Coordinates of C-alpha atoms and ligand atoms in Angstrom, one line a residue:
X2 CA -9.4 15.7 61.7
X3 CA -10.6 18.0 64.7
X4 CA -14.5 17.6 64.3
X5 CA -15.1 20.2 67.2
X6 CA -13.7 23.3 69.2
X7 CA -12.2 21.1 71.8
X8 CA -10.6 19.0 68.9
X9 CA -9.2 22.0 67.6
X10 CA -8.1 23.1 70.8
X11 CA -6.3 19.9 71.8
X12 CA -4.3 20.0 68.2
X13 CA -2.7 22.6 69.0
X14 CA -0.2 21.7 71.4
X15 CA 2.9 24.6 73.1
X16 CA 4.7 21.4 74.2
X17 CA 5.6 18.9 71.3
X18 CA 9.4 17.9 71.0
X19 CA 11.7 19.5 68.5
X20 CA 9.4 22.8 68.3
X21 CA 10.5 26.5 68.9
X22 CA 9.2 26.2 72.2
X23 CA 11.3 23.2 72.9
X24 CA 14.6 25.3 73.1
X25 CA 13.7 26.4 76.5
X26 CA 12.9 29.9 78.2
X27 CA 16.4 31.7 76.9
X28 CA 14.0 32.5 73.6
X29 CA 11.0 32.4 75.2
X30 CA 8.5 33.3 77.9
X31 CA 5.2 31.1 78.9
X32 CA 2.5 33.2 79.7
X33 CA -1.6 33.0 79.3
X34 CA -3.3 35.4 77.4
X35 CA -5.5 38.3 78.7
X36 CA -8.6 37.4 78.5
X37 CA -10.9 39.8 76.3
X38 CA -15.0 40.7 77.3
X39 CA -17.4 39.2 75.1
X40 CA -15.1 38.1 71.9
X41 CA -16.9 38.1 68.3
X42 CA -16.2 36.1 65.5
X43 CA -15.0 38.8 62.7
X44 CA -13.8 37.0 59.9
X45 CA -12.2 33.4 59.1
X46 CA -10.4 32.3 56.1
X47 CA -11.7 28.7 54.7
X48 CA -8.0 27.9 53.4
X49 CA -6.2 28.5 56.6
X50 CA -9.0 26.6 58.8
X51 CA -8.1 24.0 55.9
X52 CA -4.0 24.2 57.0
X53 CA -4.9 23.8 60.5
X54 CA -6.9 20.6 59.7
X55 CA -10.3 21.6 60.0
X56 CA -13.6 22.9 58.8
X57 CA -14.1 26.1 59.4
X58 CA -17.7 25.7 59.6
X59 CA -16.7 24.7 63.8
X60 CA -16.6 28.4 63.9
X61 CA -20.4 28.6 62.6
X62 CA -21.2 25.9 64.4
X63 CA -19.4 27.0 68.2
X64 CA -19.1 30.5 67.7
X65 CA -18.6 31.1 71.0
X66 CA -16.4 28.6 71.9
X67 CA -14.1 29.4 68.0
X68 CA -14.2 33.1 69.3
X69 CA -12.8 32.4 73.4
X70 CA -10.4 30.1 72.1
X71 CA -8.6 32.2 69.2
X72 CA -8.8 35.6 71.8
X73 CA -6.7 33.7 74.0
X74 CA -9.6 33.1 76.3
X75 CA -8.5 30.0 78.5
X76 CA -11.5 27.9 77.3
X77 CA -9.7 24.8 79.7
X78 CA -7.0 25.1 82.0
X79 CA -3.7 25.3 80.1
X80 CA -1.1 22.9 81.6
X81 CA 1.8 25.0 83.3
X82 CA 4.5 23.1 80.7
X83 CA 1.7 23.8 77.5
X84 CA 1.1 27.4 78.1
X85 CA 1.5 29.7 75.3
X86 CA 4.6 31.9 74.8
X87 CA 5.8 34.8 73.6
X88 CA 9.7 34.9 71.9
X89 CA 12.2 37.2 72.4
X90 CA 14.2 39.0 70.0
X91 CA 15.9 42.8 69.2
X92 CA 16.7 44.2 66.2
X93 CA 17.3 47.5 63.9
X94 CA 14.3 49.2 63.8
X95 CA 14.7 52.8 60.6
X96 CA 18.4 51.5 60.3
X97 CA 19.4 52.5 64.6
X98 CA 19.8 49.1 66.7
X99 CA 16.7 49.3 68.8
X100 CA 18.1 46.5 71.6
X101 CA 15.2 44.3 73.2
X102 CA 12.1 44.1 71.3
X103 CA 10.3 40.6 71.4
X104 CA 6.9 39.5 71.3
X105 CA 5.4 42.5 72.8
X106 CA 2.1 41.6 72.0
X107 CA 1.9 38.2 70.1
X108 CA 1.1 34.9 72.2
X109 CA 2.1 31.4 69.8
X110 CA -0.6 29.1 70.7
X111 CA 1.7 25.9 69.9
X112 CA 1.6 24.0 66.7
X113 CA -0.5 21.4 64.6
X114 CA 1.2 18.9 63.5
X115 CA -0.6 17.8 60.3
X116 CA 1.5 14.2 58.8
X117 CA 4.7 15.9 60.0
X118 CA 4.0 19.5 58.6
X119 CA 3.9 21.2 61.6
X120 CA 2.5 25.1 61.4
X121 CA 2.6 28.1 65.0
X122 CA -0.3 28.9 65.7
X123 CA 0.3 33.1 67.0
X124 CA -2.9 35.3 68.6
X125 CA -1.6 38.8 67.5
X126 CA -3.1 41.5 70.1
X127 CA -3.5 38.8 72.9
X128 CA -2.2 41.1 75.8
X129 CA 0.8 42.3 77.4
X130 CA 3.8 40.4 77.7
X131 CA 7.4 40.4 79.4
X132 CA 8.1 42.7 75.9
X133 CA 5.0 44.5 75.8
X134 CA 7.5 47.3 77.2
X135 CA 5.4 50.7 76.7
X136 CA 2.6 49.0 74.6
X137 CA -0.2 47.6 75.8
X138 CA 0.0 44.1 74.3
X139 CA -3.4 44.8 72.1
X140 CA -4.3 45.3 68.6
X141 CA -7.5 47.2 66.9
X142 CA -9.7 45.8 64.9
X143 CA -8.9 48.6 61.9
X144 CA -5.0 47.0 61.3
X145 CA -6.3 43.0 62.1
X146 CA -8.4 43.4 59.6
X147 CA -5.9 44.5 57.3
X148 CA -3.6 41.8 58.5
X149 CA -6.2 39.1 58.1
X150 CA -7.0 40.3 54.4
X151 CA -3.8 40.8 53.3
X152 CA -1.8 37.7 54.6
X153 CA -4.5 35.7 52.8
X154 CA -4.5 37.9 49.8
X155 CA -0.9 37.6 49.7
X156 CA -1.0 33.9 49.5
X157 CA -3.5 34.1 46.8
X158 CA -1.1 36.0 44.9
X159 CA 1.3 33.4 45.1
X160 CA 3.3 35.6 47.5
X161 CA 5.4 33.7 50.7
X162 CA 3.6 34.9 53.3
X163 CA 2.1 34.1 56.6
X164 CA -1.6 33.2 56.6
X165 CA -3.8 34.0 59.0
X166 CA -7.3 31.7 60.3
X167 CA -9.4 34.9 61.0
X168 CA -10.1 37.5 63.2
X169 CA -11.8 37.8 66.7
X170 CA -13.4 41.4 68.0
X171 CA -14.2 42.5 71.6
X172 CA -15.7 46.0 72.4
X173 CA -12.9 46.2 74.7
X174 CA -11.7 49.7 74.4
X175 CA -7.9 50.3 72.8
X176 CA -6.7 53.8 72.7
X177 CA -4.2 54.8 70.4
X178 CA -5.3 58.2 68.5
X179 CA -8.3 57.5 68.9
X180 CA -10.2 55.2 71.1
X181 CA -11.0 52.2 68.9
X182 CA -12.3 48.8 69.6
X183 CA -9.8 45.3 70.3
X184 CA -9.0 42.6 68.0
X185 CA -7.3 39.6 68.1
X186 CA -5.6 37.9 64.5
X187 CA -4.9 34.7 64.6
X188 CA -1.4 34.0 61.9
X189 CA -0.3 30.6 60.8
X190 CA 3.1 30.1 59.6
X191 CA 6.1 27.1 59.9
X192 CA 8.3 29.5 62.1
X193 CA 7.5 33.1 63.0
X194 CA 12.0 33.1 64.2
X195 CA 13.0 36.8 62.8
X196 CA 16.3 37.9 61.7
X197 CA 15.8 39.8 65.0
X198 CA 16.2 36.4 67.1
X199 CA 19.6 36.2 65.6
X200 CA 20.6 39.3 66.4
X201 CA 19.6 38.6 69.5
X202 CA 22.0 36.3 71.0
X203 CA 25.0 37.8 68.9
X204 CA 24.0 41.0 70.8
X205 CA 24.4 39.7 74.0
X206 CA 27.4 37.2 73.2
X207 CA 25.1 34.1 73.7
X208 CA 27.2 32.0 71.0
X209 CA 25.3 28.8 72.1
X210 CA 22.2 30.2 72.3
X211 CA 22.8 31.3 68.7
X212 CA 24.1 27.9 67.9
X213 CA 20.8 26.3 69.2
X214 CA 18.5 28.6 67.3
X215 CA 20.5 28.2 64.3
X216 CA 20.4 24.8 64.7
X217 CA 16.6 24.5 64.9
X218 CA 16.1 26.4 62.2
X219 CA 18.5 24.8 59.8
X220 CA 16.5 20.8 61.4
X221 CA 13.2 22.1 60.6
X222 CA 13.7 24.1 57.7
X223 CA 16.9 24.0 55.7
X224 CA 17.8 20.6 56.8
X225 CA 19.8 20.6 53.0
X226 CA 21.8 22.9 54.9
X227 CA 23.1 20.3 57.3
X228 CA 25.8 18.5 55.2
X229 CA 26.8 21.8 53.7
X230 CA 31.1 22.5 54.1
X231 CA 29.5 25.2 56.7
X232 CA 25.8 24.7 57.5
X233 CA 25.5 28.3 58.6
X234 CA 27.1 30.1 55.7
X235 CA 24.7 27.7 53.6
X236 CA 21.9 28.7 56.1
X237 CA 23.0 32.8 55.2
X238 CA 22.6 31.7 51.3
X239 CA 19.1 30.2 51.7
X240 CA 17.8 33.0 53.5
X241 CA 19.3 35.4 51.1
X242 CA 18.0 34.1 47.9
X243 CA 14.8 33.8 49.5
X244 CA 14.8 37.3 50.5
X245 CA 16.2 38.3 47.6
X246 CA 12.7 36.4 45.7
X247 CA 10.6 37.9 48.2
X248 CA 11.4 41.7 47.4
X249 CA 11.3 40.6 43.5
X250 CA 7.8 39.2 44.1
X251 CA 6.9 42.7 46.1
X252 CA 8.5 45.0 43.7
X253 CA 6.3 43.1 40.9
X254 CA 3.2 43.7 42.5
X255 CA 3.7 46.9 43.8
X256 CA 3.6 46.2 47.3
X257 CA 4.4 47.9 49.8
X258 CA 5.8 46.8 53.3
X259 CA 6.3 50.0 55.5
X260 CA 8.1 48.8 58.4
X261 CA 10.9 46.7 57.4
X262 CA 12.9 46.7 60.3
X263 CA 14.8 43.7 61.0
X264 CA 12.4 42.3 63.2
X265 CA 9.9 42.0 61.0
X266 CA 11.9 39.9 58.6
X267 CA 11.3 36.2 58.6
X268 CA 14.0 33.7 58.6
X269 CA 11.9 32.1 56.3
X270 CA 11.4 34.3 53.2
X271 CA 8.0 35.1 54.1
X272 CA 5.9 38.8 54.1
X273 CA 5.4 39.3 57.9
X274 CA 4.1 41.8 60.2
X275 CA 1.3 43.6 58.3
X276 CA 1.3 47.2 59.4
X277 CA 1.2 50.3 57.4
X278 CA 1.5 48.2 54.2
X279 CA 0.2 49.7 50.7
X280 CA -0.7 48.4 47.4
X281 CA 0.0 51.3 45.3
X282 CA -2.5 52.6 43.3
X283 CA -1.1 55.0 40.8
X284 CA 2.6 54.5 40.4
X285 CA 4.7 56.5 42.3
X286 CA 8.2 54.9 42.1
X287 CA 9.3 56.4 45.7
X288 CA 6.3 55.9 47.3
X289 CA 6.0 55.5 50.8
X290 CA 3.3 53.9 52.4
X291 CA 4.0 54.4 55.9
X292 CA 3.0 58.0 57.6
X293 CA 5.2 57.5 60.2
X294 CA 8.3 56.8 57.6
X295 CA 9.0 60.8 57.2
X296 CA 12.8 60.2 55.6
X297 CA 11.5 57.1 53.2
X298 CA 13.5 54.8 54.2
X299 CA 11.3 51.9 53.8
X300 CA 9.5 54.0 50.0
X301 CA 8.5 51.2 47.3
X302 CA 12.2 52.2 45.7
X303 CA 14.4 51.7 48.2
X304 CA 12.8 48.0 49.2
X305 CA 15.2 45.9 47.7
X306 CA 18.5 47.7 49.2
X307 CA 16.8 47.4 52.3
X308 CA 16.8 44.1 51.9
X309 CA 20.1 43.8 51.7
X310 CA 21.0 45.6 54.4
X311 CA 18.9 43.7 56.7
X312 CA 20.3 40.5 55.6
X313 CA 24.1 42.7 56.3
X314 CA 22.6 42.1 59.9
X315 CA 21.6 38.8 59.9
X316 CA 25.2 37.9 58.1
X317 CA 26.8 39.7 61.4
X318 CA 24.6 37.9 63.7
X319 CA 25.8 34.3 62.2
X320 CA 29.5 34.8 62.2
X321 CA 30.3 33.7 65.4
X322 CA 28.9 30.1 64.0
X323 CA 30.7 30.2 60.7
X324 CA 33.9 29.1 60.2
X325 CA 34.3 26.9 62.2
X326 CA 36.2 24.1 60.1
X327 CA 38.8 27.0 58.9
X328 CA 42.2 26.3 60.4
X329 CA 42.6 29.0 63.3
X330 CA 45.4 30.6 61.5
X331 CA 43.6 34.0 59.6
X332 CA 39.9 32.4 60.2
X333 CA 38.5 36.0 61.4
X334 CA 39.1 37.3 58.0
X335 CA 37.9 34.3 55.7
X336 CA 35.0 34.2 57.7
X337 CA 34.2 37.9 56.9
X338 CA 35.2 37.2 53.4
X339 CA 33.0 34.6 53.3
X340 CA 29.8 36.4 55.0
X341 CA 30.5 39.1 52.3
X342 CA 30.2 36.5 49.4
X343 CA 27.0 35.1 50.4
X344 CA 25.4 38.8 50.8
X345 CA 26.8 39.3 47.5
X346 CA 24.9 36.8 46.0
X347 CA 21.6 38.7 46.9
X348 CA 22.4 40.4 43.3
X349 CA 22.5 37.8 41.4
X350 CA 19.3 36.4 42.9
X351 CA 17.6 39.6 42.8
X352 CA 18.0 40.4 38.9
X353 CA 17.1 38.0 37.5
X354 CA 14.2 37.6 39.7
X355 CA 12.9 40.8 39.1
X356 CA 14.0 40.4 35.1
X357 CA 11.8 37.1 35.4
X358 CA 9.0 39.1 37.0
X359 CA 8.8 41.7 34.5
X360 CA 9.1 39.4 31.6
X361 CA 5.8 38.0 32.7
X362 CA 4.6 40.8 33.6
X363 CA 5.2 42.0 29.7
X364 CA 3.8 39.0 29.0
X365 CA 7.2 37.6 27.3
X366 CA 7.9 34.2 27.2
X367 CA 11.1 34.8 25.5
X368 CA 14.2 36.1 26.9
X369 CA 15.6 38.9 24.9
X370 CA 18.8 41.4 25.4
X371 CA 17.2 44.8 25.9
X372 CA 13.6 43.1 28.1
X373 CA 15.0 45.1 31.3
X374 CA 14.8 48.6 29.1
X375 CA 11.5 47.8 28.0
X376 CA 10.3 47.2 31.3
X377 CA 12.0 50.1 32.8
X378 CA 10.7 52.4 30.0
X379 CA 7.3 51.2 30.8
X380 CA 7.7 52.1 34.8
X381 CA 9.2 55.4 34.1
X382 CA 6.4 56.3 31.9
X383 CA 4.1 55.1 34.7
X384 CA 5.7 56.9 37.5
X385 CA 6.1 60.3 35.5
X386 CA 2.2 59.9 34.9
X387 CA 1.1 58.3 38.1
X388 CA -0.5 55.5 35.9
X389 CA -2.4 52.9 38.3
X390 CA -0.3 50.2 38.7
X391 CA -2.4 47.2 38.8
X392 CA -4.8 48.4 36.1
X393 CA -1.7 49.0 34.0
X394 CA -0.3 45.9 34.3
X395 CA -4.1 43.9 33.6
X396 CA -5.0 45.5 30.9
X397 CA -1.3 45.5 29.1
X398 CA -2.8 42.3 28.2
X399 CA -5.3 43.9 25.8
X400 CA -2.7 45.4 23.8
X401 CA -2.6 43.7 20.2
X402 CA 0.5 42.8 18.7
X403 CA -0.8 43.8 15.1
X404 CA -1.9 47.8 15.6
X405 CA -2.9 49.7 18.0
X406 CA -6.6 48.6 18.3
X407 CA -6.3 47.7 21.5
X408 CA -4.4 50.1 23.2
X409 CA -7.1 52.5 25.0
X410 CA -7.6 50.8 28.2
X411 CA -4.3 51.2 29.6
X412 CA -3.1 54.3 27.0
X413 CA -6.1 56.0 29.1
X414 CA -4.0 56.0 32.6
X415 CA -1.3 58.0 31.0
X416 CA -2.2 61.9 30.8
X417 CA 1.2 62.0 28.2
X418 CA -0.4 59.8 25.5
X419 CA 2.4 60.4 23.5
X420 CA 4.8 58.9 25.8
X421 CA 2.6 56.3 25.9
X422 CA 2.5 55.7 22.4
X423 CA 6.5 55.9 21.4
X424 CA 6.6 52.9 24.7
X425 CA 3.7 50.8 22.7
X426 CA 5.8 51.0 19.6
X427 CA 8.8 49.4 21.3
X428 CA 6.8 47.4 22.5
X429 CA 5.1 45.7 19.8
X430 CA 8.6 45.6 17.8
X431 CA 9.5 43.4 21.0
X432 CA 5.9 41.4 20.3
X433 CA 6.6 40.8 16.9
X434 CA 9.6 38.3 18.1
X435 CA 8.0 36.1 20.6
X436 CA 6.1 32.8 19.1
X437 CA 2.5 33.5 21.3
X438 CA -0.2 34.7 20.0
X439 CA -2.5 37.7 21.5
X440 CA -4.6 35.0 23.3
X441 CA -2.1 33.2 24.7
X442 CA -0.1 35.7 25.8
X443 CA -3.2 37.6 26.6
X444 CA -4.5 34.3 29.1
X445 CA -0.3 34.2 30.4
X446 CA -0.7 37.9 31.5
X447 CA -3.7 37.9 33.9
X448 CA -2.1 34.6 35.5
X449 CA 0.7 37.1 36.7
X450 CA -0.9 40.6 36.8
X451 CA -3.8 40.7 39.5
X452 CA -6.9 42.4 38.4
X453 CA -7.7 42.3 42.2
X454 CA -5.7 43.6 45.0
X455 CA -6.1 44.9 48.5
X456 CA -5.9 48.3 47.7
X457 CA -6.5 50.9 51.1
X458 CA -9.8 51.9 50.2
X459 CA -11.6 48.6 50.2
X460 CA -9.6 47.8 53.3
X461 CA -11.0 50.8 54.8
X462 CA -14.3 50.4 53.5
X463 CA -14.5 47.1 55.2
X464 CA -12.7 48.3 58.3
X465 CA -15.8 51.0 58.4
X466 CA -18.2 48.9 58.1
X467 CA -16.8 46.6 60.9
X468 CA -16.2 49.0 63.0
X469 CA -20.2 49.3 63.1
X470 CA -20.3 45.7 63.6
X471 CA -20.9 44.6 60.0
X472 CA -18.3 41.9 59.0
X473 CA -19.6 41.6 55.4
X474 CA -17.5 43.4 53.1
X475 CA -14.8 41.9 55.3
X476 CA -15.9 38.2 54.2
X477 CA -16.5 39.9 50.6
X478 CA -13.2 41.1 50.3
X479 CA -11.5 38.2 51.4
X480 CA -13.6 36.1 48.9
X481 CA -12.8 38.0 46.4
X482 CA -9.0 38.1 47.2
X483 CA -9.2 34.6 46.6
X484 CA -9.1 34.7 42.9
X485 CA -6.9 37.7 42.5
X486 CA -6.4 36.6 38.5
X487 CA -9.9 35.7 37.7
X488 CA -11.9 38.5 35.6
X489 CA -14.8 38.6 38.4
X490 CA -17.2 41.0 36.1
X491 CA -19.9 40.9 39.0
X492 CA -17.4 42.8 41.2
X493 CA -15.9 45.3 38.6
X494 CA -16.2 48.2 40.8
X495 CA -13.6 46.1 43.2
X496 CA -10.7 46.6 40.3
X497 CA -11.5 50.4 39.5
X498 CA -9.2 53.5 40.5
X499 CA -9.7 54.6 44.4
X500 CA -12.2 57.0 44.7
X501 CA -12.1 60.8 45.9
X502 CA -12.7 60.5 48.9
X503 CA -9.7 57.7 49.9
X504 CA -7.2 60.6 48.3
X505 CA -6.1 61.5 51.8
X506 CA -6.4 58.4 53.1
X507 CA -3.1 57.6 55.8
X508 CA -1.7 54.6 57.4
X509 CA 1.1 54.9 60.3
X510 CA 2.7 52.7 62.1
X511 CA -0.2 53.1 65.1
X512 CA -1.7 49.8 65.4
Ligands
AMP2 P1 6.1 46.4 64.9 O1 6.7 47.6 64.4 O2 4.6 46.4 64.9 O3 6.6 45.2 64.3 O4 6.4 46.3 66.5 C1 7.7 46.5 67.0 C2 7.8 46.0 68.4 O5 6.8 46.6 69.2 C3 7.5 44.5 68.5 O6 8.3 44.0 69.5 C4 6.1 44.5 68.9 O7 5.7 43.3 69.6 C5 6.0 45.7 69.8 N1 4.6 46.3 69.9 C6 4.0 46.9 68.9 N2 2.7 47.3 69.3 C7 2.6 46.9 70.6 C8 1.6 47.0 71.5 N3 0.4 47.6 71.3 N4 1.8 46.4 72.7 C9 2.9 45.8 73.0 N5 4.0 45.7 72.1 C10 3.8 46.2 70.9
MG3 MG1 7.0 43.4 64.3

């Protein structure tokens, strides 16, 4: 276990066989960092030092050393074969193919390797890079603090995700509408490889390239795939249902991503590339969280079709590798068919997904015909009255299955009481048939509906409070985050409905 800086520093190594960075400068470029003036320590999340294999009291104990080392301030030399790197990849960015994108900004670090688990270590804002194209490789401090919360929130929720160790500051000066300050996030996860790598190489008619990154993904992460009749059509079926969970688990806590281009999907299952994301506060079923999203595409709604479609991409991007045991005779076509069945299967993991979701959510532990109505009827009313949709959710758990005694605390989020009411009759008659008590069901309820979430205005709050070099509320919120299910009474006013002043509050795709 790393017991110092330099420790930490030497465990994570660009050069250990069999990684992403192994496969060689077609998917990659070695770079160092950009060194930032004067870096800060802003936040850092106990868990994720944990993942990495060490305290995080190293970064309270070498401050200065924690904060050079996660800017991307070379701290030692960096060996010419060990340097970091950025990857290259394209994608569809709003539904057009957008061609070359690539790490335009991001710099992996290398990996830990922690009794074979082995987790990228990726500075996010670290300067410009063969992909930075117009950008200027930085991030501010505003949208790594959101990052930084939310990846860790996310996990907390039991959401896939990519964690993130912290956040470093510089006063180094960013301009994007305004002129705001720098801010490198550091992100964790077993592979950061995009849908957008695949489309890639099948792009630019690199078939072995393809192959290769296929291949490393299916070693290190779906090695069940391996012995599959095709490994890459059983690669396309992993990545689907776990897509397919992903959006259930979003939709359920009414998260928001914003830009779900396909380069921001991981080939993992995982929520990546925090942006313009949104918790919503009161339901709005076509919300879109994302200024810059002016035709919705990306709106709360439309998540899980977008989900498909992306994976329609990565399905294109893999035929050239599938198939290949099908006599030549007609292969083009069974290969489509194929490609099509596997995307088809997104439904079938979807539903009930979601059904599953919401059956918790209702705090039913019995499956009955008629539980997607009820659950539907209860969003409808929501959206139609903007109910909060947390709050709703938490304190649905109050509801008694006897009368309605306990009905005020979420009957109060909807202005049409009466709507309210004819929904809480159907849905005691549906409590009346399952076996759990109001405790019990009451206890199984706030495991799955959050009291707590990152909702914009504490983000903000935090981010304004940063910004004047203040990192409390930023350590609060992410302490908080932690125990998104626990009742927390001391910090009530963290649950409660935004307040007037975040009404107008915006987030765009400027970062
Ligand atoms: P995003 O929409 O944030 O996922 O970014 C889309 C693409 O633009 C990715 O290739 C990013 O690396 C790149 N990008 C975004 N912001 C910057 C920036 N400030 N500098 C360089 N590249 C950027
Ligand atoms: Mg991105």
């Amino acid at each position: 276990m790393p017991q110092s800086m330099q420790e930490v520093a030497e465990s994570i190594l660009s050069n250990r066989p069999g990684s992403f960075a192994s496969l060689g400068p077609a998917f990659l470029t070695r770079l160092p960092a950009t060194p930032v003036p004067d870096p800060y320590v802003v936040a850092v999340s106990r868990e994720a030092a944990e993942l990495l294999g060490f305290d995080a009291r190293i970064a309270e104990e070498e401050p200065t050393a924690f904060a050079a080392y996660f800017a991307g301030n070379p701290t030692r030399e960096w060996p010419p074969e060990a340097l970091p790197y950025a990857a290259v990849y394209s994608g569809h960015q709003f539904g057009v193919w957008a061609g070359q994108l690539g790490d335009g900004r991001a710099l992996t670090l290398g990996e830990v390797d922690r009794a074979g688990a082995r987790l990228e270590v990726q500075l996010k804002g670290a300067g410009r890079t063969p992909y930075s194209r117009m950008g200027d490789g930085r991030a501010v401090l505003r949208s790594s603090i959101r990052e930084f919360l939310c990846s860790e929130a996310m996990h907390h929720l039991g959401i896939p995700t990519t964690r993130s160790l912290g956040v470093i500051g510089s006063d180094l000066p960013v301009r994007r509408e305004t002129i705001e300050t720098a801010a490198i996030a550091t992100r964790i996860a077993p592979s950061f490889v995009r849908f957008g790598n695949f489309e890639h190489f099948y792009a630019n008619e690199r078939v072995d390239d393809l192959k290769t990154l296929a291949d490393h993904v299916i070693e290190r992460f779906y090695p069940q795939c391996r012995d599959a009749d095709d490994p890459y059509l059983a690669l396309l079926d992993e990545v689907v249902r776990r897509t397919a969970e992903l959006m259930a688990q979003w939709q359920g806590v009414g998260f928001c991503h914003g830009v779900m281009n396909t380069d921001n999907m991981s080939i993992l299952g995982l929520t990546i590339d925090y942006g313009p994301f949104g918790f919503m506060d009161g339901f709005n079923a076509h919300h879109i969280c994302n200024h810059s999203d002016t035709q919705g595409r990306y709106s709360y709604s439309r998540q899980p079709q977008v989900g498909y479609w992306n994976l329609f991409c990565l399905a294109q991007a893999l035929v050239p590798l599938v198939g290949a045991k099908l006599p030549e005779e007609g292969r083009a076509e069974r290969v489509v068919e194929e490609a099509q069945k596997a995307l088809e299967r997104y439904k079938t993991y979807f539903a009930p997904a979601l059904e599953d979701k919401m059956r918790a959510k209702l705090g039913l532990e019995t499956a009955r015909e008629g539980d997607d109505k009820l659950a539907n009827g209860l969003l409808e009313i929501m959206h139609a009255n903007r109910a909060d949709f947390t709050l709703t959710f938490r304190n649905l758990s109050k509801l008694a299955k006897a009368d309605a005694s306990g009905d005020a605390p979420v009957r109060d989020f909807f202005l049409d009481r009466a709507a309210f009411d004819a929904w809480a009759v159907q849905y005691r008659e549906r409590l009346a048939h399952e076996p759990r008590d109001d405790a019990a069901r009451a206890a199984a309820m706030n495991r799955v509906n959050p009291k707590f979430v990152l909702r914009n205005h504490l983000a903000e709050q935090a981010i304004r409070q940063a910004n004047e070099k203040d990192f409390s509320e930023v350590a609060r919120l992410l302490d908080l985050l932690r125990r998104p299910f626990d009742e927390q009474p001391e910090n009530e006013a963290y649950a409660g409905l935004p307040p007037d002043w975040a009404s107008d509050l915006e987030v765009s795709c400027s970062s």
